[in-house]
mmCIF file of C-alpha atoms in Angstrom:
data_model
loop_
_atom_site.group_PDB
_atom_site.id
_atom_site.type_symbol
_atom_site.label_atom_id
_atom_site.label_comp_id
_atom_site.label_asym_id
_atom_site.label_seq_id
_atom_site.Cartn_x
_atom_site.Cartn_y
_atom_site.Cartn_z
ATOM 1 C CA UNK M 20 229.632 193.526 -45.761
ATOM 2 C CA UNK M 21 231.072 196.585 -47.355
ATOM 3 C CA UNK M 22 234.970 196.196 -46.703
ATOM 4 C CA UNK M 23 238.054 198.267 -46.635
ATOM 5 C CA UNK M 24 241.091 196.939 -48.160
ATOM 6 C CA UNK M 25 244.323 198.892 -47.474
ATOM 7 C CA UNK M 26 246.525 197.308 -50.124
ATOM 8 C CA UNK M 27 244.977 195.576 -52.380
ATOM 9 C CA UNK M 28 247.771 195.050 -55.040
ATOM 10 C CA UNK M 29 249.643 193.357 -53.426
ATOM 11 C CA UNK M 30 250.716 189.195 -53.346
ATOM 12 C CA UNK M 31 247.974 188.507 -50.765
ATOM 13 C CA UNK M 32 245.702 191.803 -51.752
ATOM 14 C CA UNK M 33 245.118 190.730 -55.292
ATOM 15 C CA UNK M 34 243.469 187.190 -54.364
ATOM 16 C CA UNK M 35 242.011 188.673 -51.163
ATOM 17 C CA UNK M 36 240.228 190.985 -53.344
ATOM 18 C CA UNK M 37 238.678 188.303 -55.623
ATOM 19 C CA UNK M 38 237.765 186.764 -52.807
ATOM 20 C CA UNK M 39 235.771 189.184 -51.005
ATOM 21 C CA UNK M 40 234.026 189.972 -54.512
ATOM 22 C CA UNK M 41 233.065 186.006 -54.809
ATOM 23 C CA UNK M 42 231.715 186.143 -51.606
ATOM 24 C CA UNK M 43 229.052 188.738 -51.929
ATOM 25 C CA UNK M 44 231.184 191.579 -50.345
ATOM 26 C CA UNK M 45 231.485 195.070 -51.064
ATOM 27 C CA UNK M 46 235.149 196.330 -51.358
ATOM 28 C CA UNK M 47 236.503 199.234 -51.381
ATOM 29 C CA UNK M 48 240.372 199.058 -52.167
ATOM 30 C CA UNK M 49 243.465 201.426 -51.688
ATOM 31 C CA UNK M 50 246.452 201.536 -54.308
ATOM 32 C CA UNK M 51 248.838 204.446 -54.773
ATOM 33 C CA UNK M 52 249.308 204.218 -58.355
ATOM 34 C CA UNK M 53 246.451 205.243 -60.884
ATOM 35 C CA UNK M 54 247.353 202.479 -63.661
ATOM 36 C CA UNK M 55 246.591 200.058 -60.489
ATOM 37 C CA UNK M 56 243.053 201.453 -59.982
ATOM 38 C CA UNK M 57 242.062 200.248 -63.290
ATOM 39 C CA UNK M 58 242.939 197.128 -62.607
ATOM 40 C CA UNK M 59 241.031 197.258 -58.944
ATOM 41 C CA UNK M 60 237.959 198.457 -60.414
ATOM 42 C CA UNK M 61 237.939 195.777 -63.197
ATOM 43 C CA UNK M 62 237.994 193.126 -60.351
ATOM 44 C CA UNK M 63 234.953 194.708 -59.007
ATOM 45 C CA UNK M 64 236.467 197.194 -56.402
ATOM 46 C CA UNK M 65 236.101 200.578 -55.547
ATOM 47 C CA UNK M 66 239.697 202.204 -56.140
ATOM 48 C CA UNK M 67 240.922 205.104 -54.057
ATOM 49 C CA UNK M 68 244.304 205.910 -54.473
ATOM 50 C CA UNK M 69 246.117 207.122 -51.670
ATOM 51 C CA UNK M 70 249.382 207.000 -49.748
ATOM 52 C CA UNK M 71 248.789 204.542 -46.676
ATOM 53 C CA UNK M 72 251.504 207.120 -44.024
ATOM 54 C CA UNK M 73 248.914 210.092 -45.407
ATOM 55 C CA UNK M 74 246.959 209.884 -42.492
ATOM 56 C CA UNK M 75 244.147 212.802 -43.442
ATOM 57 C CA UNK M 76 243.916 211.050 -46.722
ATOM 58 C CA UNK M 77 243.263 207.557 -44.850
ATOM 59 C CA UNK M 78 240.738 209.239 -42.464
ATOM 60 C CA UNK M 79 238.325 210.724 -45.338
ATOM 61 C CA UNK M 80 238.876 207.823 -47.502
ATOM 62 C CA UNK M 81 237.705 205.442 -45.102
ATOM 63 C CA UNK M 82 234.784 207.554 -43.887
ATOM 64 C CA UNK M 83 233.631 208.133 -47.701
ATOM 65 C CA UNK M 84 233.457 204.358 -47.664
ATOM 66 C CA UNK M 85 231.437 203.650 -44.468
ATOM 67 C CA UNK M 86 232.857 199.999 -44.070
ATOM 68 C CA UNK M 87 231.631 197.532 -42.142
ATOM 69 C CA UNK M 88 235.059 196.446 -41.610
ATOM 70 C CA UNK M 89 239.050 197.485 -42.413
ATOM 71 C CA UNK M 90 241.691 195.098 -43.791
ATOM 72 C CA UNK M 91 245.372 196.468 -43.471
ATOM 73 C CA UNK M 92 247.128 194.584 -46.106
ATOM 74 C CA UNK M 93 249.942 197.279 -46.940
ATOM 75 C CA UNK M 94 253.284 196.132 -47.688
ATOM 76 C CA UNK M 95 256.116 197.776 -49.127
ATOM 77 C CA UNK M 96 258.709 195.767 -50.334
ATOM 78 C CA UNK M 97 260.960 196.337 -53.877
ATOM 79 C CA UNK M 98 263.303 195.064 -55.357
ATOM 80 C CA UNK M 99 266.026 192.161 -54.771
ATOM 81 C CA UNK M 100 266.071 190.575 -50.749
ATOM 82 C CA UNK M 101 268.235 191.823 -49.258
ATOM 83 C CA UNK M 102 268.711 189.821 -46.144
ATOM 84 C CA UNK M 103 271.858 191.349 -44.851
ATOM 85 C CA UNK M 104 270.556 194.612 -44.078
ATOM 86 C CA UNK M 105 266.985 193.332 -43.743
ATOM 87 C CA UNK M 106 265.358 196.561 -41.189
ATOM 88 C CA UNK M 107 266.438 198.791 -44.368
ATOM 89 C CA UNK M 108 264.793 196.333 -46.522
ATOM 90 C CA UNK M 109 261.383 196.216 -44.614
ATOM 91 C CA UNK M 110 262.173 200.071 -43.687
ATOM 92 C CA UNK M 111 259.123 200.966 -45.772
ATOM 93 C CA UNK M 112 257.120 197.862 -44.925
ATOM 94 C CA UNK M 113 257.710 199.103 -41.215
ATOM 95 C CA UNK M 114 256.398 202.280 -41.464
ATOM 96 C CA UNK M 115 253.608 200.987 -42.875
ATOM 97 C CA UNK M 116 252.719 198.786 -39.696
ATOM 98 C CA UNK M 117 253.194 201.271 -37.450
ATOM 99 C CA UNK M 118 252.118 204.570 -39.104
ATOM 100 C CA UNK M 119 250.422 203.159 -41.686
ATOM 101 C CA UNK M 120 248.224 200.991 -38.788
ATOM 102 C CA UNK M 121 248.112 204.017 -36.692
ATOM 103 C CA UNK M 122 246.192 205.978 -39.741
ATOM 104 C CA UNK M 123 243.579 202.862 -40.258
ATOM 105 C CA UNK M 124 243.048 202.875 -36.660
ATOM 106 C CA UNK M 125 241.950 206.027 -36.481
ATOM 107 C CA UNK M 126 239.852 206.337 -39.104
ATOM 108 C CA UNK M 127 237.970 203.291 -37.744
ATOM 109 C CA UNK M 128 237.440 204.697 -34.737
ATOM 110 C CA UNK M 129 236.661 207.905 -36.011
ATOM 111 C CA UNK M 130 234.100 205.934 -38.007
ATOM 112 C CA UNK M 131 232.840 203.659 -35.919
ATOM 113 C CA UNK M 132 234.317 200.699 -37.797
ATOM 114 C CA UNK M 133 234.164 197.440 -35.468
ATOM 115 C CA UNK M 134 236.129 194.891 -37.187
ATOM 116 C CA UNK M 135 239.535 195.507 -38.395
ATOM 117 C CA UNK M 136 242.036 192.416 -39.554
ATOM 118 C CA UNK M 137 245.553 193.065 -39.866
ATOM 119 C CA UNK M 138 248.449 190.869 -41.795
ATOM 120 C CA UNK M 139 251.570 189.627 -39.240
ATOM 121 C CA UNK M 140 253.891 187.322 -39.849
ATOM 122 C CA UNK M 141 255.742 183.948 -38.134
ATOM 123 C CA UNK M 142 259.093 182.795 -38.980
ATOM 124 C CA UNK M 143 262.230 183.851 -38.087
ATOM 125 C CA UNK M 144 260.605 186.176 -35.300
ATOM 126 C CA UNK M 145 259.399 183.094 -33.205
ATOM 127 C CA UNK M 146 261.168 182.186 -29.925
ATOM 128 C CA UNK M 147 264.250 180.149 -31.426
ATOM 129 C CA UNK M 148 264.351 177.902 -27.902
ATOM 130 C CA UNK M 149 261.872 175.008 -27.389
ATOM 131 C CA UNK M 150 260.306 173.043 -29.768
ATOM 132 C CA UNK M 151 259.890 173.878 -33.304
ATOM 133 C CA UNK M 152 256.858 174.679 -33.774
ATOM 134 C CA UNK M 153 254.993 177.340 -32.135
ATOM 135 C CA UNK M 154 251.439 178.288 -31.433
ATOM 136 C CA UNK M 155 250.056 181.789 -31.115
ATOM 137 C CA UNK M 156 251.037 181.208 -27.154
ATOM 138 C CA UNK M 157 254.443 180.720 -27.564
ATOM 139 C CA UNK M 158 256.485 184.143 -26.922
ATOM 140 C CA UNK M 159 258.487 186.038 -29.818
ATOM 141 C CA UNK M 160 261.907 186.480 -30.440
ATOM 142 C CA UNK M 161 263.456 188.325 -27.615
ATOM 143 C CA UNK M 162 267.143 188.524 -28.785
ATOM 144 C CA UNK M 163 266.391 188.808 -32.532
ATOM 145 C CA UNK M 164 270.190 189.524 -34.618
ATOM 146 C CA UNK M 165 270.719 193.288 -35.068
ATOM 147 C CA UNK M 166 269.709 193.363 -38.428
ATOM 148 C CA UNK M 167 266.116 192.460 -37.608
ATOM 149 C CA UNK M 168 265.358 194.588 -34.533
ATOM 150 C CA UNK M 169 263.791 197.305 -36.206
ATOM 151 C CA UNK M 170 261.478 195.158 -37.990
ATOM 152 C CA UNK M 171 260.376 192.834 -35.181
ATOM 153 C CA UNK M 172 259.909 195.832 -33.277
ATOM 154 C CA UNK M 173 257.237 197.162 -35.756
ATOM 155 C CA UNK M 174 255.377 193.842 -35.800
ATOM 156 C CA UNK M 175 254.934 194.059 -31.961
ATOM 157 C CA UNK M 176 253.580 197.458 -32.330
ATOM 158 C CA UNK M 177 251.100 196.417 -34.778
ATOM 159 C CA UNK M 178 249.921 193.147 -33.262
ATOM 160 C CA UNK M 179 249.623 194.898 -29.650
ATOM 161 C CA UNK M 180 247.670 197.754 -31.360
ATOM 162 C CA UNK M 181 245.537 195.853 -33.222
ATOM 163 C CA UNK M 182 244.708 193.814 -29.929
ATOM 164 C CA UNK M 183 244.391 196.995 -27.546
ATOM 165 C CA UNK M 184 242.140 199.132 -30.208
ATOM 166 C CA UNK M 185 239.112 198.977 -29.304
ATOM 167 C CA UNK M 186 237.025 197.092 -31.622
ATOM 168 C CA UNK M 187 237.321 193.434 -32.978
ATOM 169 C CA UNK M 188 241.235 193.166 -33.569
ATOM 170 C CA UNK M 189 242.022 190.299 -35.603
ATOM 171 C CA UNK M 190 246.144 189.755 -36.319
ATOM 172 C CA UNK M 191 246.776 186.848 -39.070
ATOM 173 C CA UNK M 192 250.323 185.741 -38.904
ATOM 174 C CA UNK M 193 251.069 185.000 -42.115
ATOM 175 C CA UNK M 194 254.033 181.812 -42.653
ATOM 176 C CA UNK M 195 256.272 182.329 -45.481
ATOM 177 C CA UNK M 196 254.702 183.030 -48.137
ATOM 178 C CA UNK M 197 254.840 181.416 -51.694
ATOM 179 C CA UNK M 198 252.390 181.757 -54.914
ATOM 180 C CA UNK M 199 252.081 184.090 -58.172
ATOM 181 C CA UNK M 200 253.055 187.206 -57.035
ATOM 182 C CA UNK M 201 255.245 186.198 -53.755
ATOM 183 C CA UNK M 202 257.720 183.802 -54.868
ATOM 184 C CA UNK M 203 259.536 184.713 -58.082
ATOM 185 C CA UNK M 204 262.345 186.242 -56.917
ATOM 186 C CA UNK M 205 263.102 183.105 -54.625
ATOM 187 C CA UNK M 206 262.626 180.895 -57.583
ATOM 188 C CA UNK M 207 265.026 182.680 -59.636
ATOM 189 C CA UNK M 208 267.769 182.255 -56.662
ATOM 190 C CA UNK M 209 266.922 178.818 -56.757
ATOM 191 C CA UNK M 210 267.116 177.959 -60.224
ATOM 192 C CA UNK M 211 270.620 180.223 -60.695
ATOM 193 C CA UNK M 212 271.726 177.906 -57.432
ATOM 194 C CA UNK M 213 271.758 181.419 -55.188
ATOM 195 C CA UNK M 214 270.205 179.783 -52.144
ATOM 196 C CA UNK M 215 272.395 177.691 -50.599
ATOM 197 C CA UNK M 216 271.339 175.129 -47.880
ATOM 198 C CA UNK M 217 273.518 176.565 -44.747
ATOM 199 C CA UNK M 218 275.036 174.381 -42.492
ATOM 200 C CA UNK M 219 272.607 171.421 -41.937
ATOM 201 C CA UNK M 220 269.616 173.345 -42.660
ATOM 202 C CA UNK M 221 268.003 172.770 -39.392
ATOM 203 C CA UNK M 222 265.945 175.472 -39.322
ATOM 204 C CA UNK M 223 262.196 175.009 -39.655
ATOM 205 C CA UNK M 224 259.984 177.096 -41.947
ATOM 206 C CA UNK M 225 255.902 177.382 -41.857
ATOM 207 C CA UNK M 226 254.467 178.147 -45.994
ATOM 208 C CA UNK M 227 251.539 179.335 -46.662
ATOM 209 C CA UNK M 228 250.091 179.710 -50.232
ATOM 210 C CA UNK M 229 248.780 183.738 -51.089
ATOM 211 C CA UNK M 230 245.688 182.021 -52.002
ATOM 212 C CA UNK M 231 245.051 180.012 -48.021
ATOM 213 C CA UNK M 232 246.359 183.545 -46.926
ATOM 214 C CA UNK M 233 243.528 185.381 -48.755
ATOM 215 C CA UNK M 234 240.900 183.210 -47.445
ATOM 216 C CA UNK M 235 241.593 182.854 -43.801
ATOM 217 C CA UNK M 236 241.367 186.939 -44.437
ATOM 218 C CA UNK M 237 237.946 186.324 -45.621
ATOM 219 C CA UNK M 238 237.239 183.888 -43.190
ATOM 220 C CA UNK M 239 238.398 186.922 -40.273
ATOM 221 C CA UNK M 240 236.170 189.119 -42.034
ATOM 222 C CA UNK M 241 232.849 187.292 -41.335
ATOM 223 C CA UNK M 242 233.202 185.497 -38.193
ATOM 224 C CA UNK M 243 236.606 185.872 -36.539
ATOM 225 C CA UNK M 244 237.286 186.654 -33.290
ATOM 226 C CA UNK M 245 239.537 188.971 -31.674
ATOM 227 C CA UNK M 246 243.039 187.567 -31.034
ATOM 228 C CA UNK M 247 246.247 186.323 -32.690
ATOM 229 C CA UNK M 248 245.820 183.405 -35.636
ATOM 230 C CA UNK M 249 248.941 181.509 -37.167
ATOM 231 C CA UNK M 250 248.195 180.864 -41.011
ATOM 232 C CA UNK M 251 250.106 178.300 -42.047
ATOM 233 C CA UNK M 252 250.056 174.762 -44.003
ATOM 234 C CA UNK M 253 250.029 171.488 -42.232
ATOM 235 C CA UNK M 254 253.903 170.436 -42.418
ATOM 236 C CA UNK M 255 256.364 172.539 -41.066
ATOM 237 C CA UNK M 256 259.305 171.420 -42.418
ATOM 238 C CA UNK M 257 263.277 171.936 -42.087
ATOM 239 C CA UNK M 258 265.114 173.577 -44.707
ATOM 240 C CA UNK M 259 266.866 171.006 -45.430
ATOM 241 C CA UNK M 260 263.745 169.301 -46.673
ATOM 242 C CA UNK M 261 261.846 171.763 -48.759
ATOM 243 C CA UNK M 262 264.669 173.602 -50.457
ATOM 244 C CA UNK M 263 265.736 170.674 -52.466
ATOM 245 C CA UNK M 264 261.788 169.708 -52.872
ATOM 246 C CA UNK M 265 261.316 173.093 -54.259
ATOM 247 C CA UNK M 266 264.509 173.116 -56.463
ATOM 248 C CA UNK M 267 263.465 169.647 -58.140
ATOM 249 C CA UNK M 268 259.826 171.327 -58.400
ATOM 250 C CA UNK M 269 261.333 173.845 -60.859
ATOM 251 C CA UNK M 270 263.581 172.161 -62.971
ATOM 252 C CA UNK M 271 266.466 173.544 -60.804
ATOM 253 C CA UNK M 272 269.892 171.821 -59.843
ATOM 254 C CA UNK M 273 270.192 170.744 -56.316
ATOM 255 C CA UNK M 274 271.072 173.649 -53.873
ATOM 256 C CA UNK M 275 274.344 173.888 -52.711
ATOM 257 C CA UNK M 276 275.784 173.463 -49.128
ATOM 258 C CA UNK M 277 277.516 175.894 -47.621
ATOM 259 C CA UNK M 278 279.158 176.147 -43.781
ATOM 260 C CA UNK M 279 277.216 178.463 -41.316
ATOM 261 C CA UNK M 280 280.035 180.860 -40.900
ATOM 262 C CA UNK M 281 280.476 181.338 -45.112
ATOM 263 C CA UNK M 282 276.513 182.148 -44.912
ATOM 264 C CA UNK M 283 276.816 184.703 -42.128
ATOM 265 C CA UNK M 284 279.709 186.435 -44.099
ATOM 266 C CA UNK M 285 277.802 186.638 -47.624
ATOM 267 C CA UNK M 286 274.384 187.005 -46.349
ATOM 268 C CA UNK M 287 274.167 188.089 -43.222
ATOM 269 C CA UNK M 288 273.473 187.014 -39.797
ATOM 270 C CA UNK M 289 269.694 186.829 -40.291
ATOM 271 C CA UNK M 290 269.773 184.656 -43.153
ATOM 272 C CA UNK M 291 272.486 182.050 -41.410
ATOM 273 C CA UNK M 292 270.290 182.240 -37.880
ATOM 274 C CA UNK M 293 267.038 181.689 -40.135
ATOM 275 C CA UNK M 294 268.667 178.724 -42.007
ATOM 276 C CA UNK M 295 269.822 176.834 -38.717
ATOM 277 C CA UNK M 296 267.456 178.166 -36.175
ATOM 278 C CA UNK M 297 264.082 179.166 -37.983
ATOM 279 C CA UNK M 298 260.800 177.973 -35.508
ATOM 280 C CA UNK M 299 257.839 177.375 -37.813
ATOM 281 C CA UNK M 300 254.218 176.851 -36.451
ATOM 282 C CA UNK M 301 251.025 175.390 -35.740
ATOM 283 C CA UNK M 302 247.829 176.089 -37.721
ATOM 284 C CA UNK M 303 245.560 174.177 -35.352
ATOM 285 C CA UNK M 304 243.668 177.391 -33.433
ATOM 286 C CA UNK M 305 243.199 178.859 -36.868
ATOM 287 C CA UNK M 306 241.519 175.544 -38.037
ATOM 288 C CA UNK M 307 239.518 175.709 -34.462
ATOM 289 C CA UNK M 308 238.285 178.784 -34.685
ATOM 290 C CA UNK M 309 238.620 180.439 -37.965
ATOM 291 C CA UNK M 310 237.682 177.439 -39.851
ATOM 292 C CA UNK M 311 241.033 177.328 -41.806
ATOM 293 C CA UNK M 312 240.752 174.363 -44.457
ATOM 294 C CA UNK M 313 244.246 174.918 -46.267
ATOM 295 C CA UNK M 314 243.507 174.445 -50.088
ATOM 296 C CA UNK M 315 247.031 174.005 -50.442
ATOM 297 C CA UNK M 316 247.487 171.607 -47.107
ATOM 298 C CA UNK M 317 251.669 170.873 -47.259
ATOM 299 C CA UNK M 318 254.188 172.867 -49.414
ATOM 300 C CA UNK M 319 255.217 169.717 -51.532
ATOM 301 C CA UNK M 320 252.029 169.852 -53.626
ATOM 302 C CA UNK M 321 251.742 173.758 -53.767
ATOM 303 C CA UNK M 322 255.594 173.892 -54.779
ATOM 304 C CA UNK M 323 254.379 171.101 -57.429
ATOM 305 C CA UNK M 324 250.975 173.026 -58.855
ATOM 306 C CA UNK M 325 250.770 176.468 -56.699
ATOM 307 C CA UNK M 326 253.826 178.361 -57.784
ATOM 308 C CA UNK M 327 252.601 180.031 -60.811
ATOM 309 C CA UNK M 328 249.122 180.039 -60.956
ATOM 310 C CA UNK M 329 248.059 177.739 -63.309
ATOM 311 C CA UNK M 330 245.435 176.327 -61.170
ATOM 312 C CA UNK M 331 243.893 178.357 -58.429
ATOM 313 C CA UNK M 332 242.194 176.229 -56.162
ATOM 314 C CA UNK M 333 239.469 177.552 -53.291
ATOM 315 C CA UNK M 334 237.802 174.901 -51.136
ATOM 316 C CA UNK M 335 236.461 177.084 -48.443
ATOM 317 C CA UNK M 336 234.191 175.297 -46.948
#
């Protein structure tokens, strides 16, 4: 299938691209910078470089490429987390999933394009009542903290556009994510001891490695079906668990401990409502019906081998 990537520089966009490639597909890919589309068309890609809120320049790129099918992989983050004013941090990465989406979807329509995939995400936007761990059923955040409003708000618009479009909408909900390209920055908190465990760390976080990420995208491409997929590892897991796990996995002291309200005052309420409150969730309709076969199954052996890419596993079935 000849495929459009939108993004494909990115943490998940680089693998996704080798992907594709390995699987016999056609791709072409969108960057913004022109050093990038080197790089792209030494993986095997058709560059284009364009802006993904140019929506003209989306239209004629994607009917120059006649794709079978459109991937919107466009992200925008930069720089340090910045969890206390988080909507100004994804302000970019917002735009992009709701004018940025808005562009792709109508150049697929304009183009007849019947397949179009689009990256979500589950964490610290799931329902925070119930159990902890939620499926694709299971509503979304309703009273999300202030500082997250704007941002949950643009991943509603994108999944229920995606869902509405007519053609084969396909959101992947990606968990937190973690391998070369995705995780540096958190390992560097953790190994300067900048990520403290808040309160009793009962909140529970879903991983999932860029590499399981990139092929459940593949696995969309060819034979998904329209609807709503959590992508996610086997273990959901408290923080309390894995943030220790992951320090010891880089050579890092143990995290420290620090009371919920000292949290909420240095980072934010996000970051002390994700720490105690996080919902992570279940991967089993994405192993039903996508096929999902996790090469990295549970964060304690990804945190061990994954992090930095020395050894790239794929066992897609």
């Amino acid at each position: 299938m000849h495929v459009f990537l939108a993004g494909a520089t990115g943490a998940v966009g680089r693998p996704l691209l080798r992907q594709l490639i390995n699987s016999g597909h056609q791709v072409t890919a969108t960057t913004r910078s022109a050093a990038k589309a080197q790089e792209l068309r030494r993986l095997g890609a058709t560059p284009v470089i364009v802006d993904g809120i140019d929506g003209a320049a989306i239209v004629a790129a994607v009917a120059a490429a006649k794709p079978g099918a459109i991937i919107h992989q466009m992200t925008a983050l930069a720089g340090k987390p910045d969890l206390k004013h988080f909507d100004r941090w994804f302000a970019a990465t917002n735009l992009l999933r709701t004018k940025g989406l808005d562009h792709l979807l109508a150049a697929a329509q304009a183009t007849g394009v019947k397949r179009f995939i689009a990256q979500s995400y589950t964490g610290w936007n799931n329902m925070r009542g119930g159990g902890f761990v939620k499926t694709e059923d299971d509503p979304l955040d309703a009273n999300p903290v202030k500082a997250q409003t704007e941002t949950l708000a643009a991943i509603q618009y994108l999944e229920r556009a995606v869902l509405k479009a007519p053609l084969t909408g396909i959101v992947l909900r990606f968990g937190n994510l973690y391998g070369p390209g995705a995780s540096e920055e958190m390992i560097r908190l953790v190994r300067k001891r900048m990520f403290p465990i808040l309160g009793g760390g009962a909140g529970v976080w879903s991983w999932c490695h860029v590499d399981d990420a990139a092929a459940a995208t593949v696995r969309a491409v060819e034979h998904g079906a329209r609807g709503i997929y959590n992508i996610v590892d086997d273990e959901p897991a408290r923080v309390s668990e894995w943030l220790p796990y992951l320090a010891e996995a880089v050579g890092a002291k143990p995290p420290f401990r620090m009371p919920v309200w000292l949290g909420r005052l240095l980072a934010g309420d996000a970051a002390a409502q994700w720490m105690t409150e996080g919902r992570g969730a279940s991967n089993a309709k994405a192993k039903r019906e996508l096929g999902l076969q996790p090469a990295w199954p549970t964060w304690r052996e990804g945190f061990r081998r994954g992090l930095f890419g020395q050894e790239q596993v794929d066992r897609r079935a």
